[in-house]
Amino acid sequence: MKSPFFSRRHFIHQLGTAAFMAPTLSTFALQSCQSKSGESKAEEASSETTKTGSARKLGIALVGLGQYSEGELAPALEKTENCRLAGIVTGTPEKAETWKKKYNIPDKNVYDYKTFDQIADNPDIDIVYVVLPNSLHAEYTIRAAKAGKHVICEKPMAMNAEECQQMIDACKKANRQLSIGYRLHFEPHNQEMMRLGQKETFGKVNRIIAHNGQVQDAKNLWRLGKGIGGGGPLRDVGVYCLQGAIYTKGQLPIAVSAKLHPVTDPEKFSNVEEGIDFTLYFADDTTAECRASFNDKYNQLRAEAANGWFELAPAYGYSGLEGKTSKGKMDIENVPQQARQMDAFANCILTNTPTTVPGEMGMRDVQLIEAVFKAARTGQKVPTPNLVQILDKSAIPG
Ligand code: NAD
C-alpha cells in the first residue's frame, strides 16, 4: 500500500540527520508538546529543568500488565532518569492492588479498559505505553492520542498498514509523538552492528543471516492466534530479523520471498504459522536470510562483508548479548535496554526532538510483514517499492 505521506520522493528519512517531519523544529516543539489546556509541556519541562538542574521525569502509564510489563518494563522504569511509572491500565482489579502497593501508584492513576479515556484529564500521565496483544495496539494507541498523550506502542505496531496509518494520523492530529518499543535501537551491541554495517567497516555487506526462534508455550493463547491476538512467529520474533537486517545493511529491501515451515504440531499451530523462512533482497544484490519460529530456538544476527564478518549471538535478548567479528570479540557491556529506550523517548519529548523509532518505522515493518506473508502465500517474489522510506542512521552521525 502506498502511504500518501511517505513516498520515496518526499521522505527519504535518515534519522541520524534529524531532518524529520514536515514542521521545523520549533513548530514541531510546539506541536509535540502542546497540552490539552494549551499550556506548553516543553515550557513546563524546561522551566523545571532550569529550577532543578535536571529534567522533569515524565509520567508513563503502562496499558496491559502482562509478562512484558511486569517482568521488564516496570522494573526498567525504576532505572530510568527521564521518566517514571506513574499509572497503570488493567482489567484485573487484583493486579491493580498488587501494582499500586509495589510501585506506590495512587488510586487516581489506575484505570481499567472502560475508564481508560479519562486519562485525558490526568496531568501525571505524559506517555501511554501500549503493551497489549498485537490486535489491540491500534485501538489503544488511537485512544491514547485522542486523550492527548504521547504514545509508545509495542511491536509489531499493528495488524496491517492501514491500522498503522490511522495510528500515525491520530498522533499527528493530537500533536503527540508516537514511538515503537524497538528497544534494540538503544542497545550497544545492535548499535555496533548498525555502525559496522552502515559504515562498511568490513567492506560492503553482501549477506545477512537473521534468525530468531523460541518454543512457544501452548498456554500463550493470543500468540498462537486464539481469541484476541495477532500472534505468530513472524509478527512476534520475526520482526527482529527484519529490523536487524535493515539496520545492519542501512538500506530498505526492494523485494521479499518466503516459505512457511512444515507444521509438525497441528494442534498448537492451527491458527498461526509454526515457522517461516524469508529472504530480503536489497538493490545492490545483498540478501538477508531470515528465519522466525515458535517451535525452535535460535538467536543470531550475522553480516558477511567483502573483507570480514561480524555477528551477534545471542542478538535479540534482554541481556547476555555477545558479539564477534572476524577480527575478534566485541568488548561491549550489556545495558538495561528498556530503561534506555524509554529514557530516549522521554528525552525526545522533553527536548522536542524526533524519536529514532517512530510510528513510520513500525509501519514500514508491518508493510514488510504483509509482503512476507504474501510471498509465502503465492510462492512468488514480492517487490516492496512502496515501503515507508525510513532508516535509523543514528549509529553513524553526520
Ligand atoms: P501478555 O499476554 O503477557 O500480556 C498481555 C496483557 O494484555 C495481559 O495482561 C492481558 O490481561 C491484557 N489484555 C487486555 N485485554 C486483553 C484481551 N482482550 N485479550 C487478551 N489479553 C488482554 O503479553 P506480553 O508478552 O506482555 O506482550 C504484550 C505486547 O508486548 C505484545 O505486543 C508483544 O509483542 C510485546 N512484547 C514486546 C517485547 C519486546 O521486547 N519489545 C517483549 C515481549 C512482548
Coordinates of C-alpha atoms and ligand atoms in Angstrom, one line a residue:
M1 CA 0.0 0.0 0.0
K2 CA 1.3 3.4 -0.8
S3 CA 1.2 5.9 2.0
P4 CA 0.1 9.3 1.0
F5 CA 2.6 10.8 3.4
F6 CA 5.7 8.8 2.8
S7 CA 6.6 8.3 -0.8
R8 CA 10.3 7.8 -1.6
R9 CA 10.3 11.2 -3.3
H10 CA 9.1 13.0 -0.2
F11 CA 10.5 11.1 2.7
I12 CA 14.0 9.6 2.4
H13 CA 14.1 9.6 6.1
Q14 CA 17.6 9.3 7.6
L15 CA 17.1 9.8 11.2
G16 CA 20.7 10.5 12.2
T17 CA 20.4 13.7 10.4
A18 CA 17.2 14.7 12.2
A19 CA 15.8 16.2 9.1
F20 CA 12.4 15.0 10.3
M21 CA 8.8 15.6 9.7
A22 CA 7.2 18.5 7.9
P23 CA 7.4 21.0 10.7
T24 CA 10.5 22.9 11.6
L25 CA 12.0 22.1 15.0
S26 CA 10.3 25.0 16.7
T27 CA 6.9 24.2 15.1
F28 CA 7.5 20.5 16.0
A29 CA 8.3 21.5 19.5
L30 CA 5.0 23.3 19.9
Q31 CA 3.1 20.6 18.1
S32 CA 4.5 17.7 20.1
C33 CA 4.4 19.3 23.5
Q34 CA 1.2 21.3 23.5
S35 CA -1.0 20.1 26.3
K36 CA -4.8 19.9 26.1
S37 CA -5.1 23.1 28.1
G38 CA -2.9 24.9 25.6
E39 CA -0.1 25.1 28.0
S40 CA 3.2 24.0 26.5
K41 CA 4.6 20.9 28.2
A42 CA 8.0 21.8 26.7
E43 CA 7.9 25.0 28.6
E44 CA 6.8 23.3 31.8
A45 CA 9.6 20.8 31.4
S46 CA 12.2 23.4 30.6
S47 CA 11.3 25.7 33.4
E48 CA 11.7 22.7 35.9
T49 CA 14.9 21.9 34.2
T50 CA 16.2 25.4 34.9
K51 CA 15.0 25.3 38.5
T52 CA 16.3 21.9 39.5
G53 CA 19.1 21.4 37.1
S54 CA 17.6 18.1 35.9
A55 CA 14.8 17.3 33.5
R56 CA 11.3 16.7 34.9
K57 CA 10.5 13.0 34.9
L58 CA 7.7 12.3 32.5
G59 CA 4.9 10.0 33.8
I60 CA 4.3 6.8 31.9
A61 CA 1.2 4.7 32.2
L62 CA 1.5 1.0 31.2
V63 CA -1.5 -0.4 29.4
G64 CA -1.7 -4.1 29.9
L65 CA 0.1 -5.7 32.9
G66 CA 1.2 -8.9 31.3
Q67 CA 4.6 -10.6 31.2
Y68 CA 6.4 -7.8 29.4
S69 CA 5.1 -5.0 31.6
E70 CA 5.6 -7.0 34.8
G71 CA 8.9 -8.7 34.0
E72 CA 10.7 -5.9 32.1
L73 CA 9.1 -2.5 31.7
A74 CA 8.1 -1.8 35.3
P75 CA 11.5 -2.9 36.7
A76 CA 13.2 -0.8 33.9
L77 CA 11.1 2.2 34.9
E78 CA 12.8 2.1 38.3
K79 CA 16.1 2.6 36.5
T80 CA 15.1 5.5 34.2
E81 CA 16.2 9.0 34.6
N82 CA 13.8 10.9 32.4
C83 CA 10.5 9.1 33.1
R84 CA 8.8 7.1 35.9
L85 CA 5.9 4.7 36.3
A86 CA 3.0 7.0 37.1
G87 CA -0.1 5.0 36.1
I88 CA -1.5 1.6 35.1
V89 CA -4.4 0.3 33.0
T90 CA -5.6 -3.2 33.7
G91 CA -8.8 -5.2 33.5
T92 CA -7.8 -7.2 36.6
P93 CA -8.6 -5.5 40.0
E94 CA -6.3 -7.9 41.9
K95 CA -3.4 -6.9 39.7
A96 CA -4.2 -3.2 40.2
E97 CA -4.0 -3.7 44.0
T98 CA -0.6 -5.5 43.8
W99 CA 0.9 -2.9 41.5
K100 CA -0.4 0.0 43.5
K101 CA 1.3 -1.3 46.6
K102 CA 4.5 -2.4 44.8
Y103 CA 5.1 0.8 42.8
N104 CA 3.3 3.3 45.1
I105 CA 0.7 4.3 42.4
P106 CA -2.1 6.5 43.7
D107 CA -5.8 5.4 43.0
K108 CA -6.4 8.3 40.7
N109 CA -3.7 6.9 38.3
V110 CA -5.3 3.5 38.0
Y111 CA -7.6 2.8 35.1
D112 CA -9.4 -0.1 33.5
Y113 CA -10.2 -0.5 29.8
K114 CA -13.6 1.2 30.2
T115 CA -12.3 4.2 32.2
F116 CA -9.1 4.5 30.1
D117 CA -10.2 7.6 28.1
Q118 CA -10.4 9.6 31.4
I119 CA -6.6 9.5 31.4
A120 CA -7.0 12.7 29.2
D121 CA -7.7 14.6 32.4
N122 CA -4.7 13.3 34.3
P123 CA -1.6 15.6 34.1
D124 CA 0.5 13.0 35.9
I125 CA 0.5 10.9 32.7
D126 CA 2.5 12.2 29.8
I127 CA 3.1 8.9 27.9
V128 CA 0.9 5.9 27.4
Y129 CA 2.8 2.7 26.8
V130 CA 0.6 0.1 24.9
V131 CA 1.7 -3.4 26.0
L132 CA -1.4 -5.3 24.9
P133 CA -1.8 -8.3 22.5
N134 CA -1.0 -7.1 19.0
S135 CA -4.5 -6.8 17.7
L136 CA -5.3 -4.2 20.4
H137 CA -2.4 -1.9 19.6
A138 CA -4.2 0.3 17.1
E139 CA -7.3 0.9 19.2
Y140 CA -5.4 1.9 22.4
T141 CA -2.8 4.0 20.5
I142 CA -5.6 5.9 18.9
R143 CA -7.5 6.3 22.1
A144 CA -4.3 7.5 23.9
A145 CA -3.6 10.0 21.2
K146 CA -7.2 11.3 21.4
A147 CA -6.6 11.6 25.2
G148 CA -3.7 14.0 24.4
K149 CA -0.9 11.6 25.4
H150 CA 2.4 10.7 23.7
V151 CA 2.5 7.0 22.9
I152 CA 4.9 4.1 22.9
C153 CA 3.3 1.1 21.2
E154 CA 4.8 -2.3 21.4
K155 CA 5.9 -4.3 18.3
P156 CA 4.5 -5.2 15.9
M157 CA 2.9 -1.8 15.6
A158 CA -0.4 -3.2 14.3
M159 CA -2.1 -5.9 12.3
N160 CA -1.8 -4.1 8.9
A161 CA -0.5 -0.9 7.3
E162 CA -3.9 0.7 7.2
E163 CA -4.1 0.5 11.0
C164 CA -0.6 1.9 11.2
Q165 CA -1.5 4.9 9.1
Q166 CA -4.5 5.5 11.3
M167 CA -2.3 5.4 14.4
I168 CA 0.2 7.8 12.9
D169 CA -2.6 10.2 11.8
A170 CA -4.2 10.1 15.2
C171 CA -0.9 11.1 16.9
K172 CA -0.2 13.8 14.3
K173 CA -3.7 15.2 14.7
A174 CA -3.2 15.3 18.5
N175 CA 0.3 16.8 18.1
R176 CA 1.8 13.9 20.0
Q177 CA 4.9 11.8 19.4
L178 CA 4.5 8.1 18.6
S179 CA 7.3 5.6 19.1
I180 CA 7.5 1.8 18.7
G181 CA 9.0 -0.3 21.5
Y182 CA 12.1 -1.1 19.4
R183 CA 14.5 -1.5 22.4
L184 CA 17.4 -2.8 20.3
H185 CA 17.9 0.5 18.6
F186 CA 19.2 1.6 22.1
E187 CA 21.3 -1.5 22.8
P188 CA 25.0 -1.1 22.2
H189 CA 25.7 -4.5 20.5
N190 CA 23.0 -3.9 18.0
Q191 CA 24.1 -0.3 17.6
E192 CA 27.6 -1.7 16.8
M193 CA 26.0 -3.9 14.1
M194 CA 24.4 -0.8 12.6
R195 CA 27.7 1.1 12.8
L196 CA 29.9 -1.7 11.3
G197 CA 27.3 -2.4 8.5
Q198 CA 26.4 1.1 7.6
K199 CA 30.0 2.4 7.7
E200 CA 31.1 -0.7 5.7
T201 CA 33.9 -1.1 8.2
F202 CA 34.5 -4.7 6.8
G203 CA 33.6 -3.6 3.2
K204 CA 30.3 -3.9 1.5
V205 CA 27.9 -6.2 3.4
N206 CA 26.7 -8.8 0.9
R207 CA 24.9 -11.4 3.1
I208 CA 23.0 -11.2 6.3
I209 CA 21.6 -14.0 8.4
A210 CA 18.9 -13.1 10.9
H211 CA 17.3 -16.0 12.8
N212 CA 15.1 -15.7 15.9
G213 CA 13.1 -18.5 17.3
Q214 CA 11.6 -19.7 20.6
V215 CA 9.4 -22.6 21.6
Q216 CA 6.0 -21.1 22.3
D217 CA 4.1 -22.2 25.3
A218 CA 0.7 -23.7 24.3
K219 CA -0.9 -21.6 27.1
N220 CA 0.1 -18.4 25.4
L221 CA -3.2 -18.2 23.6
W222 CA -3.1 -14.9 21.8
R223 CA 0.4 -15.5 20.4
L224 CA -1.0 -18.7 18.9
G225 CA -3.8 -16.8 17.3
K226 CA -6.5 -17.9 19.6
G227 CA -9.1 -15.3 20.7
I228 CA -7.8 -11.7 20.7
G229 CA -4.4 -12.0 19.3
G230 CA -2.5 -11.2 16.1
G231 CA 0.3 -13.5 17.1
G232 CA 2.5 -15.9 15.2
P233 CA 6.3 -16.0 15.0
L234 CA 6.8 -13.6 12.0
R235 CA 5.0 -10.8 13.8
D236 CA 6.4 -11.7 17.2
V237 CA 10.0 -12.7 16.8
G238 CA 10.5 -12.3 13.0
V239 CA 10.2 -8.5 13.3
Y240 CA 13.6 -8.5 15.0
C241 CA 15.1 -10.3 11.9
L242 CA 13.5 -7.7 9.6
Q243 CA 14.8 -4.9 11.8
G244 CA 18.3 -6.4 12.3
A245 CA 18.8 -6.9 8.6
I246 CA 17.7 -3.4 7.7
Y247 CA 19.7 -1.6 10.4
T248 CA 22.8 -3.6 9.7
K249 CA 22.6 -3.0 5.9
G250 CA 21.3 0.5 6.3
Q251 CA 19.0 0.1 3.3
L252 CA 15.5 -1.0 2.6
P253 CA 14.8 -4.2 0.8
I254 CA 13.4 -4.0 -2.7
A255 CA 11.7 -7.4 -2.6
V256 CA 11.0 -10.4 -0.4
S257 CA 10.4 -14.1 -0.8
A258 CA 9.2 -16.6 1.8
K259 CA 8.3 -20.2 2.6
L260 CA 6.4 -21.5 5.6
H261 CA 7.9 -24.3 7.7
P262 CA 6.0 -27.6 7.7
V263 CA 3.5 -27.9 10.5
T264 CA 4.8 -30.6 12.9
D265 CA 2.3 -29.7 15.8
P266 CA -1.1 -29.1 14.1
E267 CA -2.9 -28.7 17.5
K268 CA -0.7 -25.8 18.5
F269 CA -0.3 -24.3 15.1
S270 CA -3.8 -24.3 13.7
N271 CA -4.2 -20.5 13.6
V272 CA -0.6 -19.2 13.1
E273 CA 2.4 -20.4 11.2
E274 CA 4.8 -22.6 13.1
G275 CA 7.8 -21.0 11.5
I276 CA 8.8 -19.2 8.3
D277 CA 11.9 -18.6 6.3
F278 CA 12.1 -15.4 4.3
T279 CA 14.7 -13.5 2.3
L280 CA 15.0 -9.8 1.9
Y281 CA 16.6 -8.6 -1.4
F282 CA 18.5 -5.3 -1.5
A283 CA 19.2 -3.2 -4.6
D284 CA 22.9 -4.0 -4.5
D285 CA 22.3 -7.8 -4.6
T286 CA 22.8 -8.2 -0.9
T287 CA 20.4 -10.8 0.6
A288 CA 19.2 -11.2 4.2
E289 CA 18.2 -14.8 5.0
C290 CA 15.8 -14.6 7.9
R291 CA 14.0 -17.3 9.9
A292 CA 11.4 -17.0 12.6
S293 CA 9.9 -19.9 14.6
F294 CA 7.6 -20.7 17.5
N295 CA 8.9 -24.3 17.6
D296 CA 12.7 -24.0 17.6
K297 CA 15.3 -21.9 19.3
Y298 CA 17.7 -19.6 17.5
N299 CA 19.0 -16.1 18.1
Q300 CA 21.5 -14.7 15.6
L301 CA 22.3 -11.7 13.6
R302 CA 25.3 -12.1 11.3
A303 CA 26.7 -10.0 8.5
E304 CA 29.2 -11.2 5.9
A305 CA 31.1 -8.5 4.1
A306 CA 33.7 -8.1 1.5
N307 CA 36.6 -8.1 4.0
G308 CA 35.3 -9.9 7.0
W309 CA 32.2 -10.7 9.1
F310 CA 30.5 -9.5 12.3
E311 CA 27.8 -11.1 14.3
L312 CA 25.7 -11.2 17.5
A313 CA 24.6 -14.5 19.1
P314 CA 22.5 -14.1 21.1
A315 CA 21.4 -11.0 19.3
Y316 CA 17.9 -10.1 20.4
G317 CA 17.5 -10.9 24.1
Y318 CA 17.1 -8.5 27.0
S319 CA 20.6 -9.3 28.3
G320 CA 23.6 -11.5 27.7
L321 CA 24.2 -10.4 24.1
E322 CA 27.6 -11.3 22.7
G323 CA 29.3 -10.0 19.6
K324 CA 32.2 -11.3 17.5
T325 CA 33.9 -10.1 14.3
S326 CA 36.4 -11.6 12.0
K327 CA 38.9 -9.5 14.0
G328 CA 37.9 -10.7 17.4
K329 CA 35.4 -10.4 20.2
M330 CA 33.3 -7.2 20.6
D331 CA 34.0 -5.8 24.0
I332 CA 30.6 -4.2 24.8
E333 CA 28.6 -4.1 28.0
N334 CA 25.0 -5.2 28.3
V335 CA 22.8 -2.4 29.5
P336 CA 19.2 -2.1 30.7
Q337 CA 17.7 -1.8 27.2
Q338 CA 14.2 -0.9 28.1
A339 CA 15.3 1.8 30.5
R340 CA 17.4 3.3 27.7
Q341 CA 14.6 3.1 25.2
M342 CA 12.1 4.8 27.5
D343 CA 14.6 7.4 28.6
A344 CA 15.4 8.2 25.0
F345 CA 11.7 8.7 24.1
A346 CA 11.1 10.9 27.2
N347 CA 14.2 12.9 26.2
C348 CA 12.7 13.4 22.7
I349 CA 9.6 14.8 24.3
L350 CA 11.5 17.0 26.8
T351 CA 13.8 18.4 24.1
N352 CA 11.2 18.4 21.2
T353 CA 13.3 16.2 19.0
P354 CA 12.0 13.2 16.9
T355 CA 12.4 9.6 18.1
T356 CA 14.7 7.4 16.0
V357 CA 11.9 4.7 16.2
P358 CA 8.7 6.5 15.2
G359 CA 5.4 5.0 14.1
E360 CA 6.6 5.3 10.5
M361 CA 9.2 2.7 11.2
G362 CA 6.6 0.4 12.8
M363 CA 4.5 0.9 9.7
R364 CA 7.5 0.1 7.4
D365 CA 7.9 -3.2 9.2
V366 CA 4.2 -4.1 9.1
Q367 CA 4.3 -3.4 5.3
L368 CA 7.2 -5.9 5.1
I369 CA 5.4 -8.4 7.3
E370 CA 2.4 -8.2 4.9
A371 CA 4.8 -8.6 1.9
V372 CA 6.4 -11.7 3.5
F373 CA 3.0 -13.3 4.1
K374 CA 2.0 -12.6 0.6
A375 CA 5.3 -14.1 -0.7
A376 CA 4.6 -17.3 1.4
R377 CA 1.0 -17.5 0.2
T378 CA 1.8 -17.1 -3.5
G379 CA 5.3 -18.7 -3.7
Q380 CA 6.3 -15.6 -5.7
K381 CA 9.0 -13.0 -5.0
V382 CA 7.1 -9.8 -3.9
P383 CA 8.5 -6.4 -4.8
T384 CA 8.4 -3.8 -2.0
P385 CA 8.6 -0.4 -3.8
N386 CA 6.1 1.4 -1.5
L387 CA 7.7 0.9 1.9
V388 CA 7.8 3.9 4.2
Q389 CA 11.2 5.3 3.5
I390 CA 12.8 5.4 6.9
L391 CA 16.1 4.2 8.3
D392 CA 17.8 4.7 11.6
K393 CA 21.2 6.2 10.8
S394 CA 21.9 7.4 14.3
A395 CA 24.8 5.0 14.8
I396 CA 26.8 6.9 12.2
P397 CA 26.0 10.6 13.0
G398 CA 27.0 13.2 10.5
Ligands
NAD1 P1 0.9 -11.0 27.8 O1 -0.1 -11.9 27.2 O2 1.7 -11.5 28.9 O3 0.2 -9.7 28.3 C1 -0.9 -9.1 27.6 C2 -1.8 -8.3 28.6 O4 -2.9 -7.8 27.9 C3 -2.3 -9.2 29.7 O5 -2.1 -8.6 31.0 C4 -3.8 -9.3 29.4 O6 -4.6 -9.4 30.6 C5 -4.0 -7.9 28.8 N1 -5.2 -7.9 27.9 C6 -6.1 -6.8 27.9 N2 -7.1 -7.1 27.1 C7 -6.9 -8.3 26.6 C8 -7.7 -9.1 25.7 N3 -8.8 -8.7 25.2 N4 -7.2 -10.3 25.4 C9 -6.1 -10.7 25.9 N5 -5.3 -10.0 26.8 C10 -5.7 -8.8 27.1 O7 1.7 -10.5 26.6 P2 3.2 -9.8 26.6 O8 4.2 -10.8 26.5 O9 3.2 -8.9 27.8 O10 3.1 -8.9 25.3 C11 2.4 -7.7 25.2 C12 2.9 -6.9 24.0 O11 4.3 -6.6 24.2 C13 2.8 -7.7 22.6 O12 2.5 -6.8 21.6 C14 4.3 -8.1 22.4 O13 4.6 -8.3 21.1 C15 5.0 -7.1 23.1 N6 6.3 -7.5 23.6 C16 7.5 -6.9 23.3 C17 8.7 -7.3 23.8 C18 9.9 -6.5 23.4 O14 11.0 -7.0 23.7 N7 9.8 -5.3 22.9 C19 8.8 -8.4 24.6 C20 7.6 -9.1 25.0 C21 6.4 -8.6 24.5

